Amino acid sequence: MMVQSAIQNGRRRHVVRYLGLAYGLAAFVMALGIWAYWAVFLGNLPPRSIPWIEPSVSVGPALATFPALFIDIGLLLLFGLQHSLMARSSVKDWITRFVAPDLERSTYVLAANLAFILLLVFWQPIPFVLWDAGDGIAEDIVWSIFVLGWVVLILSLAAIDSAELLGLRQAWAWFQNRPHESLPFKTRWLYSQIRHPLYLGVIIVVWAAPFMTVGHLLFAVGFTTYIIIGTYFEERDLLRSGGESYRAYQRAVPAFVPTFWKRPPKSAT
């Protein structure tokens, strides 16, 4: 009986680990899909023949201005609070009472995915036009900047390992029943020129709009505000964990505007 019970427990643990890996993989794939949809949403690209991908940031059925403002601000606050509160160490400790520590990041990513889905699906366009670049060279320039922002985003994710950022590497370590070791902080590629290229990419894509409405402006202001606040707390955590090494990097490398003639100190790499 004891042998049979041990075998059953071993099988149960094996199944649980497969489920944990599936959990991490699902959160990872969902995040990538949402980011792809976000590009469509910001570019006002969904064809009108596919109503289930409406609305976009500026196009779609519109409510009266004040109800739309109320809903949109609420969605932005929900998105920002989820990202901020779940990043706090006390909340992380509370989450690990219910899930394995190596699945905490996947839980954060899953919650972020759900908050982002709510933001994109229930966003209310406010279609008062503030500027329109038209169909000429000005529009082409703005679209080029929009694409550049996505290039910066993708390169930033590649530089910091998207599997680590989105929890998949941690879930894989848990599946293999081995401790997860966080990747060391490295200042390579874009991170050798600016400290927050990922956030810079976000700022570019939310503001690079050849067709800017009040709703799009609200979205851009909301995300920019979140980034400014989030950067402050993130830098504080990085200083706490990185110590003098990160402080030297912080002094040498600007946050958002690159100065290509400077290089980060060796201690930060």
Tab-separated table of C-alpha atoms in Angstrom:
chain	number	residue	atom	x	y	z
A	1	MET	CA	0.000	0.000	0.000
A	2	MET	CA	2.789	2.404	0.856
A	3	VAL	CA	4.482	1.726	-2.474
A	4	GLN	CA	1.213	2.213	-4.348
A	5	SER	CA	0.546	5.466	-2.475
A	6	ALA	CA	4.036	6.742	-3.281
A	7	ILE	CA	3.510	5.927	-6.959
A	8	GLN	CA	0.168	7.760	-6.968
A	9	ASN	CA	1.694	10.786	-5.245
A	10	GLY	CA	4.541	10.805	-7.763
A	11	ARG	CA	2.086	10.720	-10.651
A	12	ARG	CA	0.025	13.474	-9.067
A	13	ARG	CA	3.096	15.684	-8.668
A	14	HIS	CA	4.048	14.967	-12.276
A	15	VAL	CA	0.595	16.011	-13.499
A	16	VAL	CA	0.701	19.147	-11.351
A	17	ARG	CA	4.035	20.134	-12.851
A	18	TYR	CA	2.678	19.689	-16.369
A	19	LEU	CA	-0.291	21.857	-15.440
A	20	GLY	CA	2.054	24.486	-14.012
A	21	LEU	CA	4.091	24.532	-17.206
A	22	ALA	CA	0.892	24.825	-19.265
A	23	TYR	CA	-0.173	27.696	-17.000
A	24	GLY	CA	3.082	29.565	-17.611
A	25	LEU	CA	3.023	28.849	-21.341
A	26	ALA	CA	-0.578	30.041	-21.650
A	27	ALA	CA	0.226	33.335	-19.901
A	28	PHE	CA	3.277	33.799	-22.152
A	29	VAL	CA	1.451	33.113	-25.437
A	30	MET	CA	-1.524	35.213	-24.377
A	31	ALA	CA	0.760	38.173	-23.648
A	32	LEU	CA	2.355	37.991	-27.094
A	33	GLY	CA	-1.066	37.791	-28.741
A	34	ILE	CA	-2.365	40.775	-26.810
A	35	TRP	CA	0.658	42.857	-27.775
A	36	ALA	CA	0.031	41.983	-31.431
A	37	TYR	CA	-3.590	43.054	-31.065
A	38	TRP	CA	-2.431	46.227	-29.336
A	39	ALA	CA	-0.579	47.247	-32.510
A	40	VAL	CA	-3.823	46.831	-34.456
A	41	PHE	CA	-5.738	48.753	-31.781
A	42	LEU	CA	-3.336	51.721	-31.733
A	43	GLY	CA	-3.037	51.891	-35.507
A	44	ASN	CA	-6.821	51.939	-35.992
A	45	LEU	CA	-6.235	49.044	-38.372
A	46	PRO	CA	-9.128	46.597	-37.867
A	47	PRO	CA	-11.261	46.313	-41.015
A	48	ARG	CA	-14.859	47.280	-40.506
A	49	SER	CA	-15.941	43.881	-41.847
A	50	ILE	CA	-14.644	42.161	-38.694
A	51	PRO	CA	-16.664	43.709	-35.860
A	52	TRP	CA	-15.236	41.499	-33.112
A	53	ILE	CA	-11.910	43.331	-33.274
A	54	GLU	CA	-13.550	46.685	-32.772
A	55	PRO	CA	-13.207	49.175	-31.287
A	56	SER	CA	-9.766	50.580	-31.892
A	57	VAL	CA	-8.381	53.501	-29.936
A	58	SER	CA	-10.171	56.037	-32.156
A	59	VAL	CA	-12.647	54.084	-34.296
A	60	GLY	CA	-15.787	52.257	-33.296
A	61	PRO	CA	-19.179	52.816	-31.674
A	62	ALA	CA	-18.971	55.864	-29.420
A	63	LEU	CA	-20.825	56.799	-26.255
A	64	ALA	CA	-21.484	60.351	-25.142
A	65	THR	CA	-18.272	62.102	-24.130
A	66	PHE	CA	-18.582	62.061	-20.346
A	67	PRO	CA	-19.637	58.402	-19.981
A	68	ALA	CA	-16.818	57.458	-22.366
A	69	LEU	CA	-14.313	59.474	-20.312
A	70	PHE	CA	-15.518	57.823	-17.108
A	71	ILE	CA	-15.158	54.308	-18.549
A	72	ASP	CA	-11.784	54.960	-20.188
A	73	ILE	CA	-10.238	56.545	-17.108
A	74	GLY	CA	-11.530	53.654	-15.015
A	75	LEU	CA	-9.982	51.119	-17.400
A	76	LEU	CA	-6.647	52.958	-17.333
A	77	LEU	CA	-6.693	53.074	-13.528
A	78	LEU	CA	-7.502	49.362	-13.338
A	79	PHE	CA	-4.609	48.592	-15.699
A	80	GLY	CA	-2.175	50.771	-13.750
A	81	LEU	CA	-3.241	49.522	-10.323
A	82	GLN	CA	-2.973	45.876	-11.350
A	83	HIS	CA	0.564	46.384	-12.657
A	84	SER	CA	1.642	48.464	-9.673
A	85	LEU	CA	0.068	46.552	-6.786
A	86	MET	CA	1.010	43.081	-7.990
A	87	ALA	CA	4.611	44.239	-8.419
A	88	ARG	CA	4.912	44.971	-4.694
A	89	SER	CA	6.823	42.402	-2.652
A	90	SER	CA	4.056	42.101	-0.036
A	91	VAL	CA	1.512	41.171	-2.724
A	92	LYS	CA	3.962	38.715	-4.293
A	93	ASP	CA	4.424	37.048	-0.907
A	94	TRP	CA	0.651	36.784	-0.522
A	95	ILE	CA	0.273	35.215	-3.993
A	96	THR	CA	2.880	32.561	-3.195
A	97	ARG	CA	0.604	31.324	-0.412
A	98	PHE	CA	-1.604	29.932	-3.182
A	99	VAL	CA	0.794	29.194	-6.071
A	100	ALA	CA	4.363	27.948	-6.294
A	101	PRO	CA	6.919	30.794	-6.079
A	102	ASP	CA	8.176	30.018	-9.586
A	103	LEU	CA	4.626	30.455	-10.911
A	104	GLU	CA	4.142	33.845	-9.254
A	105	ARG	CA	5.449	35.690	-12.308
A	106	SER	CA	3.093	33.785	-14.597
A	107	THR	CA	0.237	34.716	-12.267
A	108	TYR	CA	1.234	38.375	-12.524
A	109	VAL	CA	1.425	38.112	-16.329
A	110	LEU	CA	-1.967	36.394	-16.510
A	111	ALA	CA	-3.568	39.133	-14.392
A	112	ALA	CA	-1.862	41.781	-16.546
A	113	ASN	CA	-3.211	40.065	-19.654
A	114	LEU	CA	-6.750	40.163	-18.302
A	115	ALA	CA	-6.441	43.836	-17.329
A	116	PHE	CA	-5.075	44.640	-20.796
A	117	ILE	CA	-7.884	42.700	-22.506
A	118	LEU	CA	-10.468	44.658	-20.525
A	119	LEU	CA	-8.742	47.906	-21.493
A	120	LEU	CA	-8.648	47.114	-25.209
A	121	VAL	CA	-12.053	45.455	-25.551
A	122	PHE	CA	-14.090	47.932	-23.515
A	123	TRP	CA	-12.224	51.084	-24.542
A	124	GLN	CA	-14.644	53.810	-25.645
A	125	PRO	CA	-13.436	55.925	-28.591
A	126	ILE	CA	-13.883	59.683	-28.182
A	127	PRO	CA	-13.738	60.674	-31.860
A	128	PHE	CA	-13.106	64.428	-31.639
A	129	VAL	CA	-10.151	64.931	-33.998
A	130	LEU	CA	-7.202	66.940	-32.662
A	131	TRP	CA	-4.954	66.516	-35.691
A	132	ASP	CA	-4.934	64.622	-38.950
A	133	ALA	CA	-1.714	64.241	-40.953
A	134	GLY	CA	-3.698	63.531	-44.111
A	135	ASP	CA	-2.546	61.202	-46.882
A	136	GLY	CA	0.801	62.770	-47.777
A	137	ILE	CA	4.381	62.584	-46.630
A	138	ALA	CA	3.497	63.729	-43.090
A	139	GLU	CA	1.369	60.622	-42.612
A	140	ASP	CA	4.169	58.413	-43.948
A	141	ILE	CA	6.616	59.971	-41.483
A	142	VAL	CA	4.311	59.377	-38.523
A	143	TRP	CA	3.680	55.771	-39.577
A	144	SER	CA	7.439	55.270	-39.847
A	145	ILE	CA	7.838	56.529	-36.287
A	146	PHE	CA	5.061	54.164	-35.179
A	147	VAL	CA	6.876	51.214	-36.765
A	148	LEU	CA	10.161	52.372	-35.214
A	149	GLY	CA	8.507	52.289	-31.804
A	150	TRP	CA	7.544	48.657	-32.310
A	151	VAL	CA	11.069	47.836	-33.456
A	152	VAL	CA	12.400	49.387	-30.237
A	153	LEU	CA	9.870	47.340	-28.236
A	154	ILE	CA	10.797	44.065	-29.903
A	155	LEU	CA	14.551	44.649	-29.601
A	156	SER	CA	14.114	45.588	-25.935
A	157	LEU	CA	12.232	42.352	-25.246
A	158	ALA	CA	14.944	40.382	-27.042
A	159	ALA	CA	17.669	42.072	-24.993
A	160	ILE	CA	16.138	41.252	-21.613
A	161	ASP	CA	14.767	37.793	-22.524
A	162	SER	CA	10.997	37.885	-22.978
A	163	ALA	CA	10.691	34.371	-21.503
A	164	GLU	CA	12.102	35.697	-18.219
A	165	LEU	CA	9.998	38.864	-18.292
A	166	LEU	CA	6.777	36.959	-18.990
A	167	GLY	CA	7.365	34.138	-16.516
A	168	LEU	CA	7.940	31.235	-18.901
A	169	ARG	CA	11.530	30.604	-17.817
A	170	GLN	CA	10.436	30.445	-14.172
A	171	ALA	CA	7.620	28.008	-15.024
A	172	TRP	CA	10.066	25.821	-16.940
A	173	ALA	CA	12.413	25.704	-13.953
A	174	TRP	CA	9.492	24.688	-11.725
A	175	PHE	CA	8.500	21.959	-14.209
A	176	GLN	CA	12.055	20.608	-14.088
A	177	ASN	CA	11.982	20.724	-10.280
A	178	ARG	CA	15.071	22.898	-10.039
A	179	PRO	CA	15.619	26.357	-8.511
A	180	HIS	CA	15.114	29.263	-10.868
A	181	GLU	CA	18.094	31.576	-11.101
A	182	SER	CA	17.300	35.084	-12.301
A	183	LEU	CA	19.338	36.257	-15.237
A	184	PRO	CA	22.003	38.829	-14.302
A	185	PHE	CA	21.329	42.425	-15.224
A	186	LYS	CA	23.161	43.248	-18.441
A	187	THR	CA	23.478	46.524	-20.303
A	188	ARG	CA	23.646	45.314	-23.871
A	189	TRP	CA	22.112	46.538	-27.111
A	190	LEU	CA	19.654	49.357	-26.444
A	191	TYR	CA	20.291	49.104	-22.696
A	192	SER	CA	23.802	50.404	-23.265
A	193	GLN	CA	22.300	53.695	-24.444
A	194	ILE	CA	19.137	54.114	-22.355
A	195	ARG	CA	17.947	52.476	-19.151
A	196	HIS	CA	14.343	51.943	-20.221
A	197	PRO	CA	14.138	51.255	-23.971
A	198	LEU	CA	11.030	49.123	-23.494
A	199	TYR	CA	9.193	52.051	-21.958
A	200	LEU	CA	10.551	54.358	-24.654
A	201	GLY	CA	9.062	52.050	-27.284
A	202	VAL	CA	5.689	52.191	-25.526
A	203	ILE	CA	5.796	55.994	-25.412
A	204	ILE	CA	6.579	56.140	-29.126
A	205	VAL	CA	3.781	53.790	-30.215
A	206	VAL	CA	1.081	55.460	-28.122
A	207	TRP	CA	1.977	58.964	-29.359
A	208	ALA	CA	2.889	58.287	-33.021
A	209	ALA	CA	-0.579	58.786	-34.479
A	210	PRO	CA	-1.247	60.386	-37.867
A	211	PHE	CA	-4.895	60.613	-36.764
A	212	MET	CA	-5.145	61.830	-33.171
A	213	THR	CA	-8.479	61.978	-31.370
A	214	VAL	CA	-9.354	62.959	-27.823
A	215	GLY	CA	-9.705	59.269	-26.967
A	216	HIS	CA	-6.260	58.451	-28.344
A	217	LEU	CA	-4.783	61.426	-26.472
A	218	LEU	CA	-6.327	60.155	-23.239
A	219	PHE	CA	-4.866	56.699	-23.889
A	220	ALA	CA	-1.405	58.171	-24.599
A	221	VAL	CA	-1.472	60.415	-21.532
A	222	GLY	CA	-2.610	57.512	-19.340
A	223	PHE	CA	0.173	55.202	-20.493
A	224	THR	CA	2.814	57.934	-20.261
A	225	THR	CA	1.728	58.768	-16.717
A	226	TYR	CA	1.869	55.101	-15.765
A	227	ILE	CA	5.378	54.799	-17.222
A	228	ILE	CA	6.639	57.848	-15.324
A	229	ILE	CA	5.254	56.536	-12.029
A	230	GLY	CA	6.282	52.938	-12.741
A	231	THR	CA	9.822	53.975	-13.670
A	232	TYR	CA	10.262	55.724	-10.326
A	233	PHE	CA	9.331	52.616	-8.330
A	234	GLU	CA	11.231	50.267	-10.650
A	235	GLU	CA	14.412	52.325	-10.328
A	236	ARG	CA	14.020	52.298	-6.557
A	237	ASP	CA	13.773	48.490	-6.562
A	238	LEU	CA	16.741	48.174	-8.928
A	239	LEU	CA	18.844	50.398	-6.685
A	240	ARG	CA	17.896	48.246	-3.722
A	241	SER	CA	18.861	45.021	-5.495
A	242	GLY	CA	21.749	46.293	-7.651
A	243	GLY	CA	23.377	48.620	-5.173
A	244	GLU	CA	26.314	50.730	-6.291
A	245	SER	CA	26.579	48.854	-9.589
A	246	TYR	CA	23.145	50.040	-10.689
A	247	ARG	CA	23.755	53.502	-9.246
A	248	ALA	CA	26.839	53.869	-11.458
A	249	TYR	CA	24.819	52.677	-14.456
A	250	GLN	CA	22.081	55.149	-13.564
A	251	ARG	CA	24.564	58.019	-13.480
A	252	ALA	CA	26.164	57.070	-16.799
A	253	VAL	CA	23.122	56.147	-18.908
A	254	PRO	CA	20.018	58.349	-19.414
A	255	ALA	CA	16.548	56.973	-18.762
A	256	PHE	CA	14.854	57.604	-22.116
A	257	VAL	CA	16.861	59.878	-24.411
A	258	PRO	CA	19.997	58.147	-25.739
A	259	THR	CA	23.431	59.749	-25.762
A	260	PHE	CA	25.332	57.505	-28.128
A	261	TRP	CA	28.757	58.870	-27.168
A	262	LYS	CA	28.505	57.488	-23.625
A	263	ARG	CA	28.997	53.909	-22.483
A	264	PRO	CA	27.819	52.309	-19.243
A	265	PRO	CA	30.451	51.556	-16.599
A	266	LYS	CA	31.872	48.038	-16.599
A	267	SER	CA	30.467	47.389	-13.152
A	268	ALA	CA	26.911	47.588	-14.549
A	269	THR	CA	27.334	44.923	-17.215
